[in-house]
Coordinates of C-alpha atoms in Angstrom, one line a residue:
Chain A
M399 CA 0.0 0.0 0.0
E400 CA 3.0 2.3 -0.5
S401 CA 1.3 4.4 -3.2
W402 CA -1.5 5.4 -0.7
N403 CA -1.2 8.6 1.3
P404 CA -1.9 8.2 5.0
G405 CA -5.5 9.2 5.7
A406 CA -9.0 7.9 6.4
A407 CA -9.3 5.8 3.3
R408 CA -6.1 3.9 3.7
N409 CA -6.8 3.5 7.4
A410 CA -10.3 2.1 6.8
I411 CA -8.9 -0.4 4.3
L412 CA -6.1 -1.6 6.5
D413 CA -8.5 -1.8 9.5
F414 CA -10.9 -3.9 7.5
V415 CA -8.2 -6.4 6.4
E416 CA -6.8 -6.6 9.9
R417 CA -10.2 -7.4 11.4
A418 CA -11.2 -9.8 8.6
T419 CA -8.1 -11.9 9.3
S420 CA -8.0 -11.7 13.1
P421 CA -10.2 -13.6 15.6
G422 CA -13.1 -11.4 17.0
V423 CA -15.5 -8.9 15.6
G424 CA -15.2 -8.5 11.8
F425 CA -13.5 -11.8 11.3
I426 CA -14.3 -13.3 7.9
E427 CA -14.1 -17.1 7.3
P428 CA -11.3 -17.8 4.7
G429 CA -13.9 -19.3 2.3
D430 CA -16.0 -16.1 2.4
R431 CA -13.1 -13.8 1.5
I432 CA -14.4 -12.8 -1.9
A433 CA -13.3 -9.4 -3.3
T434 CA -15.0 -7.9 -6.3
F435 CA -14.0 -4.7 -8.2
D436 CA -15.6 -2.9 -11.1
N437 CA -13.2 -2.5 -14.0
D438 CA -13.4 0.8 -16.0
G439 CA -12.7 3.7 -13.7
T440 CA -12.0 1.5 -10.8
L441 CA -8.9 -0.5 -11.9
W442 CA -7.9 1.6 -14.9
V443 CA -8.8 4.7 -16.8
E444 CA -12.3 5.0 -18.4
Q445 CA -12.0 8.5 -19.9
P446 CA -12.7 9.8 -22.5
L447 CA -14.4 6.5 -23.2
P448 CA -13.9 2.9 -21.8
V449 CA -11.3 1.2 -23.9
Q450 CA -13.7 -1.6 -24.9
F451 CA -16.1 1.0 -26.4
N452 CA -13.4 1.9 -29.0
F453 CA -13.0 -1.8 -29.8
I454 CA -16.7 -2.2 -30.3
F455 CA -17.0 1.0 -32.3
A456 CA -14.3 -0.1 -34.7
A457 CA -16.2 -3.3 -35.3
L458 CA -19.5 -1.5 -35.8
I459 CA -18.0 1.0 -38.2
E460 CA -16.7 -2.0 -40.2
A461 CA -20.3 -3.3 -40.2
V462 CA -21.6 0.0 -41.7
K463 CA -18.9 -0.2 -44.4
E464 CA -20.3 -3.6 -45.3
T465 CA -24.0 -2.6 -44.9
P466 CA -24.3 1.2 -45.5
S467 CA -28.0 1.3 -44.7
L468 CA -27.1 0.7 -41.0
A469 CA -25.7 4.2 -40.8
T470 CA -29.2 5.6 -40.1
E471 CA -29.9 3.1 -37.2
Q472 CA -28.7 3.2 -33.6
P473 CA -26.1 2.6 -32.3
Y474 CA -24.3 3.0 -35.6
K475 CA -25.6 6.5 -36.1
A476 CA -24.4 7.6 -32.7
I477 CA -21.0 6.2 -33.3
I478 CA -20.6 7.9 -36.7
E479 CA -21.9 11.2 -35.3
K480 CA -19.9 10.9 -32.1
D481 CA -23.2 11.4 -30.2
H482 CA -22.1 11.3 -26.6
D483 CA -25.7 11.5 -25.3
F484 CA -26.5 8.0 -26.7
F485 CA -23.7 6.4 -24.8
E486 CA -24.5 8.2 -21.6
K487 CA -27.9 6.6 -22.0
V488 CA -26.2 3.2 -22.3
G489 CA -24.3 3.9 -19.1
L490 CA -27.5 4.8 -17.4
Q491 CA -29.1 1.5 -18.6
D492 CA -31.7 3.2 -20.8
P493 CA -33.5 0.0 -22.1
D494 CA -33.8 1.2 -25.8
A495 CA -30.1 2.3 -26.0
V496 CA -28.8 -0.9 -24.2
S497 CA -30.9 -3.1 -26.5
A498 CA -29.8 -1.3 -29.7
L499 CA -26.1 -1.7 -28.6
E500 CA -26.6 -5.3 -27.6
G501 CA -28.2 -6.1 -30.9
A502 CA -25.4 -4.5 -32.9
I503 CA -22.8 -6.4 -30.9
A504 CA -24.7 -9.7 -31.4
R505 CA -24.8 -8.9 -35.1
A506 CA -21.1 -8.1 -35.4
W507 CA -20.0 -11.4 -33.7
H508 CA -22.9 -13.6 -34.6
D509 CA -21.9 -17.3 -34.5
S510 CA -18.2 -16.5 -34.1
T511 CA -15.8 -18.6 -32.0
P512 CA -14.0 -17.5 -28.9
D513 CA -10.7 -17.7 -30.8
R514 CA -11.9 -15.2 -33.4
F515 CA -13.1 -12.8 -30.7
E516 CA -9.9 -13.2 -28.7
S517 CA -7.6 -12.5 -31.6
E518 CA -9.5 -9.4 -32.6
A519 CA -9.5 -8.1 -29.0
Q520 CA -5.8 -8.9 -28.7
S521 CA -4.9 -7.0 -31.9
F522 CA -7.0 -4.1 -30.8
L523 CA -5.4 -3.9 -27.4
E524 CA -1.9 -4.1 -28.8
G525 CA -2.6 -0.8 -30.7
A526 CA -4.8 1.0 -28.2
R527 CA -3.2 4.2 -26.9
S528 CA -4.3 7.1 -24.8
E529 CA -3.9 10.5 -26.4
R530 CA -4.0 12.3 -23.2
F531 CA -1.2 10.2 -21.6
G532 CA 0.7 9.2 -24.7
R533 CA 0.9 5.6 -23.4
P534 CA -0.6 2.2 -24.3
S535 CA -4.1 2.0 -22.7
T536 CA -3.2 -1.2 -20.9
E537 CA -0.6 0.7 -18.9
L538 CA -3.2 3.1 -17.5
V539 CA -3.8 0.9 -14.5
Y540 CA -4.2 2.4 -11.1
Q541 CA -1.1 1.4 -9.2
P542 CA -2.7 2.0 -5.7
M543 CA -5.5 -0.4 -6.7
M544 CA -3.0 -3.1 -7.8
E545 CA -1.4 -2.8 -4.3
L546 CA -4.8 -3.1 -2.7
L547 CA -5.5 -6.3 -4.8
E548 CA -2.1 -7.7 -3.7
L549 CA -2.8 -6.9 0.0
L550 CA -6.1 -8.7 -0.3
R551 CA -4.6 -11.8 -2.0
T552 CA -1.9 -12.0 0.6
N553 CA -4.7 -12.1 3.2
G554 CA -6.5 -15.0 1.5
F555 CA -9.0 -13.0 -0.5
R556 CA -9.9 -14.2 -4.0
V557 CA -10.1 -11.2 -6.2
F558 CA -12.6 -10.9 -9.0
I559 CA -13.5 -8.2 -11.6
C560 CA -17.2 -7.6 -11.9
S561 CA -17.9 -5.2 -14.8
G562 CA -20.9 -4.3 -16.9
G563 CA -18.5 -4.4 -19.8
G564 CA -17.9 -7.4 -22.0
R565 CA -16.5 -10.3 -20.0
D566 CA -14.6 -11.8 -22.9
F567 CA -12.7 -8.6 -23.8
M568 CA -11.6 -8.2 -20.2
R569 CA -10.4 -11.8 -20.1
V570 CA -7.9 -11.1 -22.9
M571 CA -6.1 -8.5 -20.8
S572 CA -6.9 -9.0 -17.1
D573 CA -4.1 -11.4 -16.4
N574 CA -1.3 -9.2 -17.9
A575 CA -2.8 -5.9 -16.8
F576 CA -4.1 -6.7 -13.4
G577 CA -2.8 -10.1 -12.4
I578 CA -6.4 -11.4 -12.4
P579 CA -6.8 -14.7 -14.2
R580 CA -9.6 -15.0 -16.7
E581 CA -11.7 -17.3 -14.6
N582 CA -11.9 -14.5 -12.1
V583 CA -13.5 -12.1 -14.6
I584 CA -17.2 -11.6 -14.2
G585 CA -19.0 -9.5 -16.7
S586 CA -21.7 -9.1 -19.4
A587 CA -21.4 -11.9 -21.9
P588 CA -23.1 -13.8 -24.7
R589 CA -24.2 -17.4 -24.2
Y590 CA -22.1 -19.8 -26.3
E591 CA -23.3 -23.0 -27.8
F592 CA -21.1 -26.1 -28.1
R593 CA -21.7 -27.7 -31.5
V594 CA -19.5 -30.1 -33.5
G595 CA -16.6 -29.8 -31.0
Q596 CA -16.5 -26.0 -31.0
L597 CA -18.1 -23.1 -29.2
H598 CA -20.3 -20.7 -31.2
R599 CA -21.5 -17.4 -30.0
T600 CA -25.3 -16.9 -29.7
D601 CA -27.2 -13.6 -29.7
E602 CA -28.4 -14.1 -26.1
V603 CA -26.9 -12.3 -23.2
L604 CA -26.2 -14.9 -20.5
G605 CA -27.9 -14.0 -17.2
G606 CA -28.5 -10.4 -18.2
V607 CA -26.1 -7.4 -18.1
A608 CA -23.8 -7.2 -15.2
L609 CA -24.8 -3.7 -14.1
G610 CA -26.8 -2.5 -11.2
A611 CA -28.7 -5.5 -9.6
G612 CA -27.0 -7.6 -12.3
K613 CA -23.6 -7.3 -10.5
P614 CA -24.5 -9.1 -7.2
E615 CA -26.5 -11.6 -9.4
H616 CA -23.5 -12.4 -11.5
I617 CA -21.2 -12.5 -8.5
F618 CA -23.3 -15.0 -6.7
A619 CA -23.6 -17.2 -9.8
A620 CA -19.8 -17.2 -10.2
T621 CA -18.7 -17.5 -6.6
G622 CA -21.6 -18.8 -4.5
R623 CA -21.3 -15.7 -2.3
L624 CA -21.8 -12.0 -2.0
P625 CA -18.5 -10.0 -1.8
A626 CA -16.8 -9.4 1.5
I627 CA -15.2 -6.3 0.0
A628 CA -16.2 -4.5 -3.2
G629 CA -15.0 -1.4 -5.1
G630 CA -16.6 0.7 -7.8
N631 CA -16.9 4.2 -9.1
S632 CA -20.4 4.7 -10.5
D633 CA -24.1 4.2 -10.1
G634 CA -23.9 0.9 -11.9
D635 CA -21.9 -0.4 -8.9
I636 CA -24.4 0.6 -6.1
E637 CA -26.0 -2.8 -5.7
M638 CA -22.7 -4.6 -5.7
L639 CA -21.4 -2.3 -3.0
E640 CA -24.7 -2.6 -1.0
A641 CA -24.2 -6.4 -1.1
A642 CA -20.7 -6.2 0.3
S643 CA -19.5 -5.9 3.9
F644 CA -16.9 -3.3 3.1
R645 CA -17.4 -0.7 0.3
I646 CA -14.9 1.4 -1.6
L647 CA -16.0 4.2 -4.0
I648 CA -13.4 5.9 -6.2
S649 CA -13.7 9.6 -6.6
H650 CA -12.3 10.9 -9.9
D651 CA -11.3 14.4 -8.6
D652 CA -7.8 14.8 -10.0
A653 CA -7.9 16.8 -13.2
E654 CA -4.2 17.2 -13.2
R655 CA -3.1 13.5 -12.9
E656 CA -6.3 11.8 -14.3
F657 CA -9.8 13.2 -14.8
T658 CA -12.5 15.0 -12.9
Y659 CA -16.0 13.8 -13.3
T660 CA -19.1 12.8 -11.3
E661 CA -21.6 12.1 -14.1
G662 CA -23.2 8.8 -13.7
A663 CA -22.0 8.5 -10.1
E664 CA -24.3 11.0 -8.3
R665 CA -26.5 8.4 -6.6
A666 CA -23.4 6.4 -5.6
F667 CA -21.8 9.3 -3.8
A668 CA -25.1 10.2 -2.1
E669 CA -25.3 6.6 -0.9
A670 CA -21.7 6.6 0.2
E671 CA -22.3 9.6 2.3
K672 CA -25.5 8.2 3.8
S673 CA -24.1 4.8 4.5
G674 CA -20.5 5.6 5.4
W675 CA -18.8 3.9 2.5
T676 CA -15.1 4.5 2.1
V677 CA -14.6 7.2 -0.5
V678 CA -11.2 7.1 -2.1
S679 CA -10.1 10.5 -3.5
I680 CA -7.6 10.0 -6.3
K681 CA -6.2 13.5 -5.6
N682 CA -5.7 13.1 -1.9
D683 CA -5.4 9.4 -1.2
W684 CA -3.0 8.3 -4.0
K685 CA 0.6 9.3 -4.1
V686 CA 0.9 8.1 -7.7
V687 CA -1.9 7.1 -10.1
F688 CA -0.1 4.9 -12.6
G689 CA 2.8 2.5 -12.2
Chain B
M1485 CA -0.8 -40.8 -6.4
E1486 CA 0.0 -43.5 -3.9
S1487 CA -3.5 -45.0 -4.0
W1488 CA -3.1 -45.8 -7.7
N1489 CA -1.8 -49.1 -8.9
P1490 CA 1.1 -49.0 -11.5
G1491 CA -0.4 -49.4 -14.9
A1492 CA -1.5 -47.7 -18.1
A1493 CA -4.0 -45.2 -16.5
R1494 CA -1.6 -44.0 -13.9
N1495 CA 1.2 -43.8 -16.4
A1496 CA -0.9 -41.8 -18.9
I1497 CA -1.9 -39.3 -16.2
L1498 CA 1.7 -38.8 -14.9
D1499 CA 2.9 -38.5 -18.5
F1500 CA 0.3 -35.8 -19.3
V1501 CA 1.2 -33.8 -16.2
E1502 CA 4.9 -34.1 -17.0
R1503 CA 4.5 -32.9 -20.5
A1504 CA 2.0 -30.1 -19.6
T1505 CA 4.6 -28.6 -17.3
S1506 CA 7.8 -29.1 -19.3
P1507 CA 9.0 -27.2 -22.3
G1508 CA 8.3 -29.0 -25.6
V1509 CA 5.4 -30.9 -27.1
G1510 CA 2.4 -31.0 -24.9
F1511 CA 3.4 -28.0 -22.8
I1512 CA 0.4 -26.1 -21.5
E1513 CA 0.6 -22.4 -20.6
P1514 CA 0.0 -21.9 -16.9
G1515 CA -3.1 -19.7 -17.6
D1516 CA -4.6 -22.6 -19.6
R1517 CA -4.2 -25.2 -16.9
I1518 CA -7.9 -25.7 -16.3
A1519 CA -9.1 -29.1 -15.0
T1520 CA -12.7 -30.1 -14.8
F1521 CA -14.3 -33.1 -13.2
D1522 CA -17.8 -34.4 -13.1
N1523 CA -19.1 -34.9 -9.6
D1524 CA -21.4 -37.9 -9.0
G1525 CA -19.6 -41.1 -9.9
T1526 CA -16.4 -39.3 -10.7
L1527 CA -15.4 -37.8 -7.4
W1528 CA -17.7 -39.7 -5.1
V1529 CA -20.3 -42.5 -5.1
E1530 CA -23.5 -42.0 -7.1
Q1531 CA -25.2 -45.4 -6.4
P1532 CA -27.9 -46.4 -5.7
L1533 CA -28.8 -42.7 -6.4
P1534 CA -26.8 -39.5 -6.5
V1535 CA -26.9 -38.0 -3.0
Q1536 CA -28.5 -34.8 -4.2
F1537 CA -31.5 -36.8 -5.6
N1538 CA -32.4 -37.9 -2.1
F1539 CA -32.2 -34.2 -0.9
I1540 CA -34.6 -33.2 -3.7
F1541 CA -36.9 -36.1 -3.2
A1542 CA -37.3 -35.3 0.5
A1543 CA -38.3 -31.7 -0.5
L1544 CA -40.7 -32.9 -3.1
I1545 CA -42.3 -35.4 -0.8
E1546 CA -42.9 -32.5 1.6
A1547 CA -44.5 -30.7 -1.3
V1548 CA -46.9 -33.6 -1.8
K1549 CA -47.8 -33.6 1.9
E1550 CA -48.8 -29.9 1.6
T1551 CA -50.5 -30.3 -1.8
P1552 CA -51.7 -34.0 -2.1
S1553 CA -53.0 -33.5 -5.7
L1554 CA -49.4 -33.3 -6.9
A1555 CA -49.1 -37.1 -6.2
T1556 CA -50.5 -37.9 -9.6
E1557 CA -48.1 -35.7 -11.5
Q1558 CA -44.4 -36.2 -12.4
P1559 CA -41.9 -36.2 -10.9
Y1560 CA -43.8 -36.6 -7.6
K1561 CA -45.5 -39.8 -8.8
A1562 CA -42.2 -41.4 -9.8
I1563 CA -40.7 -40.5 -6.4
I1564 CA -43.6 -41.9 -4.5
E1565 CA -43.7 -45.1 -6.6
K1566 CA -39.8 -45.4 -6.6
D1567 CA -40.1 -45.5 -10.4
H1568 CA -36.5 -45.9 -11.5
D1569 CA -37.3 -45.6 -15.2
F1570 CA -38.4 -42.0 -14.8
F1571 CA -35.0 -41.0 -13.3
E1572 CA -33.1 -42.9 -15.9
K1573 CA -34.9 -40.7 -18.4
V1574 CA -33.7 -37.6 -16.5
G1575 CA -30.2 -38.9 -16.7
L1576 CA -30.6 -39.4 -20.4
Q1577 CA -31.9 -35.9 -20.7
D1578 CA -35.4 -36.8 -21.9
P1579 CA -36.9 -33.3 -22.4
D1580 CA -40.3 -34.1 -20.7
A1581 CA -38.7 -35.8 -17.7
V1582 CA -36.1 -33.0 -17.3
S1583 CA -38.7 -30.3 -17.6
A1584 CA -41.0 -32.0 -15.0
L1585 CA -38.2 -32.3 -12.6
E1586 CA -37.0 -28.7 -13.1
G1587 CA -40.5 -27.5 -12.7
A1588 CA -40.9 -29.3 -9.4
I1589 CA -37.5 -28.0 -8.1
A1590 CA -38.4 -24.5 -9.1
R1591 CA -41.7 -24.8 -7.3
A1592 CA -40.1 -26.2 -4.1
W1593 CA -37.6 -23.3 -3.7
H1594 CA -39.6 -20.6 -5.5
D1595 CA -38.3 -17.1 -4.4
S1596 CA -36.1 -18.6 -1.7
T1597 CA -32.9 -17.1 -0.6
P1598 CA -29.4 -18.7 -0.8
D1599 CA -29.3 -18.9 3.0
R1600 CA -32.5 -20.9 3.2
F1601 CA -31.2 -23.4 0.5
E1602 CA -27.8 -23.6 2.1
S1603 CA -29.1 -24.4 5.6
E1604 CA -31.5 -27.1 4.2
A1605 CA -28.7 -28.7 2.2
Q1606 CA -26.4 -28.5 5.2
S1607 CA -28.9 -30.2 7.5
F1608 CA -29.6 -32.9 4.9
L1609 CA -25.9 -33.6 4.3
E1610 CA -25.2 -33.9 8.0
G1611 CA -27.7 -36.8 8.2
A1612 CA -27.0 -38.4 4.8
R1613 CA -25.6 -41.9 5.1
S1614 CA -24.9 -44.8 2.8
E1615 CA -26.7 -48.1 3.8
R1616 CA -24.3 -50.1 1.7
F1617 CA -21.1 -48.7 3.3
G1618 CA -22.5 -47.7 6.7
R1619 CA -20.8 -44.3 6.5
P1620 CA -21.8 -40.7 6.0
S1621 CA -22.3 -40.1 2.3
T1622 CA -19.8 -37.2 2.4
E1623 CA -17.0 -39.7 3.3
L1624 CA -17.6 -41.8 0.1
V1625 CA -15.1 -39.7 -1.8
Y1626 CA -12.7 -41.5 -4.1
Q1627 CA -9.3 -41.2 -2.5
P1628 CA -7.3 -41.8 -5.7
M1629 CA -9.2 -38.9 -7.4
M1630 CA -8.4 -36.6 -4.4
E1631 CA -4.7 -37.5 -5.0
L1632 CA -5.1 -36.6 -8.7
L1633 CA -6.7 -33.3 -7.9
E1634 CA -3.8 -32.5 -5.5
L1635 CA -1.2 -33.5 -8.2
L1636 CA -2.9 -31.2 -10.6
R1637 CA -3.0 -28.3 -8.1
T1638 CA 0.6 -28.8 -7.3
N1639 CA 1.3 -28.4 -11.0
G1640 CA -0.5 -25.1 -11.4
F1641 CA -3.9 -26.5 -12.6
R1642 CA -7.1 -24.8 -11.3
V1643 CA -9.5 -27.6 -10.5
F1644 CA -13.2 -27.2 -11.1
I1645 CA -16.2 -29.5 -10.7
C1646 CA -18.6 -29.5 -13.6
S1647 CA -21.8 -31.4 -12.9
G1648 CA -25.2 -31.7 -14.3
G1649 CA -26.4 -31.7 -10.7
G1650 CA -27.4 -28.6 -8.8
R1651 CA -24.5 -26.2 -8.4
D1652 CA -25.7 -24.7 -5.1
F1653 CA -26.0 -28.1 -3.4
M1654 CA -22.5 -29.1 -4.4
R1655 CA -21.1 -25.7 -3.2
V1656 CA -22.3 -26.5 0.3
M1657 CA -20.1 -29.6 0.5
S1658 CA -17.3 -29.3 -2.1
D1659 CA -14.8 -27.5 0.1
N1660 CA -15.0 -29.9 3.0
A1661 CA -15.4 -33.1 0.9
F1662 CA -13.1 -32.4 -2.0
G1663 CA -11.0 -29.3 -1.1
I1664 CA -12.7 -27.5 -4.0
P1665 CA -13.9 -24.0 -3.0
R1666 CA -17.4 -23.0 -4.0
E1667 CA -16.3 -20.6 -6.7
N1668 CA -14.8 -23.5 -8.5
V1669 CA -18.1 -25.4 -8.7
I1670 CA -19.9 -25.3 -12.0
G1671 CA -23.3 -26.9 -12.4
S1672 CA -27.0 -26.5 -13.2
A1673 CA -28.4 -23.6 -11.3
P1674 CA -31.3 -21.2 -11.1
R1675 CA -30.9 -17.6 -11.9
Y1676 CA -31.1 -15.4 -8.8
E1677 CA -32.5 -11.9 -8.7
F1678 CA -31.1 -9.2 -6.4
R1679 CA -34.0 -7.2 -4.9
V1680 CA -34.1 -5.0 -1.8
G1681 CA -30.6 -6.0 -0.7
Q1682 CA -31.2 -9.8 -1.0
L1683 CA -30.9 -12.5 -3.6
H1684 CA -34.1 -14.3 -4.5
R1685 CA -34.3 -17.5 -6.5
T1686 CA -36.2 -17.4 -9.9
D1687 CA -37.7 -20.3 -11.7
E1688 CA -35.3 -19.9 -14.7
V1689 CA -32.3 -22.3 -15.2
L1690 CA -29.2 -20.1 -15.8
G1691 CA -27.6 -20.9 -19.1
G1692 CA -29.3 -24.3 -19.4
V1693 CA -28.5 -27.7 -17.7
A1694 CA -24.8 -28.5 -17.4
L1695 CA -25.0 -31.9 -19.1
G1696 CA -23.8 -32.9 -22.5
A1697 CA -23.0 -29.8 -24.6
G1698 CA -24.0 -27.8 -21.6
K1699 CA -20.8 -28.8 -19.8
P1700 CA -18.3 -27.1 -22.2
E1701 CA -20.7 -24.2 -22.4
H1702 CA -20.8 -23.7 -18.7
I1703 CA -17.0 -24.3 -18.4
F1704 CA -16.3 -21.6 -20.9
A1705 CA -18.6 -19.2 -19.3
A1706 CA -17.0 -19.8 -15.9
T1707 CA -13.4 -20.0 -16.9
G1708 CA -12.9 -18.4 -20.3
R1709 CA -11.4 -21.7 -21.6
L1710 CA -12.1 -25.2 -22.4
P1711 CA -10.4 -27.7 -20.1
A1712 CA -6.9 -29.0 -20.5
I1713 CA -7.8 -32.1 -18.6
A1714 CA -11.3 -33.5 -17.8
G1715 CA -12.7 -36.5 -16.1
G1716 CA -16.1 -38.1 -16.1
N1717 CA -18.0 -41.3 -16.0
S1718 CA -21.1 -41.1 -18.1
D1719 CA -22.7 -40.1 -21.5
G1720 CA -23.5 -36.7 -20.0
D1721 CA -19.7 -36.1 -19.9
I1722 CA -18.9 -36.8 -23.5
E1723 CA -18.9 -33.3 -24.8
M1724 CA -16.8 -32.0 -21.8
L1725 CA -14.3 -34.8 -22.5
E1726 CA -14.3 -34.1 -26.2
A1727 CA -13.5 -30.5 -25.5
A1728 CA -10.5 -31.3 -23.3
S1729 CA -6.9 -32.2 -24.3
F1730 CA -6.6 -35.1 -21.9
R1731 CA -9.6 -37.3 -21.0
I1732 CA -10.3 -39.6 -18.1
L1733 CA -13.3 -41.9 -18.0
I1734 CA -14.0 -43.8 -14.8
S1735 CA -15.2 -47.4 -15.1
H1736 CA -17.4 -48.6 -12.3
D1737 CA -16.3 -52.3 -12.5
D1738 CA -15.7 -53.2 -8.9
A1739 CA -18.8 -54.8 -7.4
E1740 CA -16.8 -55.8 -4.3
R1741 CA -15.4 -52.4 -3.2
E1742 CA -17.9 -50.1 -5.0
F1743 CA -20.5 -50.9 -7.7
T1744 CA -20.6 -52.4 -11.2
Y1745 CA -22.6 -50.5 -13.8
T1746 CA -22.4 -49.2 -17.3
E1747 CA -25.9 -47.9 -17.8
G1748 CA -25.9 -44.4 -19.2
A1749 CA -22.2 -44.6 -20.1
E1750 CA -22.4 -46.9 -23.1
R1751 CA -21.7 -44.1 -25.7
A1752 CA -18.9 -42.7 -23.5
F1753 CA -17.0 -46.0 -23.4
A1754 CA -17.5 -46.5 -27.2
E1755 CA -16.0 -43.0 -27.7
A1756 CA -13.2 -43.7 -25.2
E1757 CA -12.2 -46.8 -27.2
K1758 CA -12.4 -45.0 -30.5
S1759 CA -10.5 -41.9 -29.4
G1760 CA -8.0 -43.4 -27.0
W1761 CA -9.3 -41.7 -23.8
T1762 CA -7.7 -42.9 -20.6
V1763 CA -10.1 -45.4 -19.0
V1764 CA -9.6 -45.8 -15.2
S1765 CA -10.8 -49.1 -13.9
I1766 CA -11.7 -48.8 -10.2
K1767 CA -11.0 -52.5 -9.8
N1768 CA -7.6 -52.6 -11.4
D1769 CA -6.2 -49.0 -11.1
W1770 CA -7.1 -48.1 -7.6
K1771 CA -5.4 -49.6 -4.5
V1772 CA -8.0 -48.1 -2.2
V1773 CA -11.4 -46.6 -3.2
F1774 CA -12.2 -44.5 -0.1
G1775 CA -9.9 -42.6 2.3

């Protein structure tokens, strides 16, 4: 935890881990030590757009090249026109926007194999760079969070990602970028069908999108438990944080070293204040942001 | 592997692990070392009936006591009349039989919480005994298989159960009985809904039953990979074994120390012979059956 400044957030985390692993009040059985963290904006940078959005956009722009009539439909229209409002709606789980985006994603990878998706995601990630920081996107990982994950692992916690983003994209980079093996990545995902010795992607979303109530639902399905500790940064994380014993909410308040924004996290911060969640200020609590 | 007799099966397993972890042909990247094993009849005794069936039957008999008219419907009728044929149909995935059983299970635990299910399963397991062996059912674990799991773990494999049986029942006992933590248990399961800070069971089966093609489908969803090594004992395991690099098929051929049966595994043994899967004879390959 050497990248954390002394203060209330660091103290609360160290205190939680100390109690969780010591006999007495707050002790957590080793089997129950499940830690879950949101991905974009919690473990790495999500501005100006989550990295995976750019991957999906590139595929959907290809689809428009093949089928120009799509250009007048959503989400293709919003991508071409760089219509930020549409994607804010997606973030806020507007049913029409979510359904249009899911439909386009299903169309782009209809019936494809995991190998095809993985090699496309891999190629994209190799070239993905942040303009703002002039670095590969996969390096824009929050160093203090990596130290927190390591602290948790050392104390017997199994660390999972739980993201509304696409599970299979994250699984391509989670081990290298975060040290989280792919079987510990929970997220929104298509159902695959096994036919003639091979997996084929269907157009169904397996168990619903892993946002809001979908987060604790997916976490229980994957682990058989609700989290002992959870971390997030937006309204889509509220139910996951509610379901946890110890809650961390990241505040993006450092315009100089990262970004300043609260859009889509207003309810989460109100809940954090009401319920005493541990708010982590990037500006004040982190000595460094990136490794 | 001290409970294994020298012979072809033991040699094949040791050779697979040696190659998987040594540079050269057969090497398996550490991230890809996923091992999956069927549960009933592969890790522990499944005769005369899988333990979980007795748990479900007890709940369904309770349902008939509350609603006597159910006694004329399936699967209640088959349970009351001890109609073995009906449950063979379930094992062979007859759609009507499977759907009747799923419906009755959904009805019995409709809207219940994970805590309720867990405490019922725990109580049942504490009292479950095998008449044949005069021992608690949870002790009827195959010692040689436990040694194989340990060998795999020592060599960097992550070991999962993948069973057509109910995931949440297995999760109550997998850690104590097999040393497999509940997050490594894959199986058939209801979808849960998170409402008002609590998970509630729905009547839907999440991602389909984990039998046949459902096994590799569930394994990919849970781990992001197909297995490097898999073990099973029946026709419901064929697709999981096909999907793996190294395949183990348990032959129940020891009437004296366990049971002799091939029903429901005929296609699997034909496939094993055709494709050179490693067949493990309980009679010949295991020095001891139980610990």
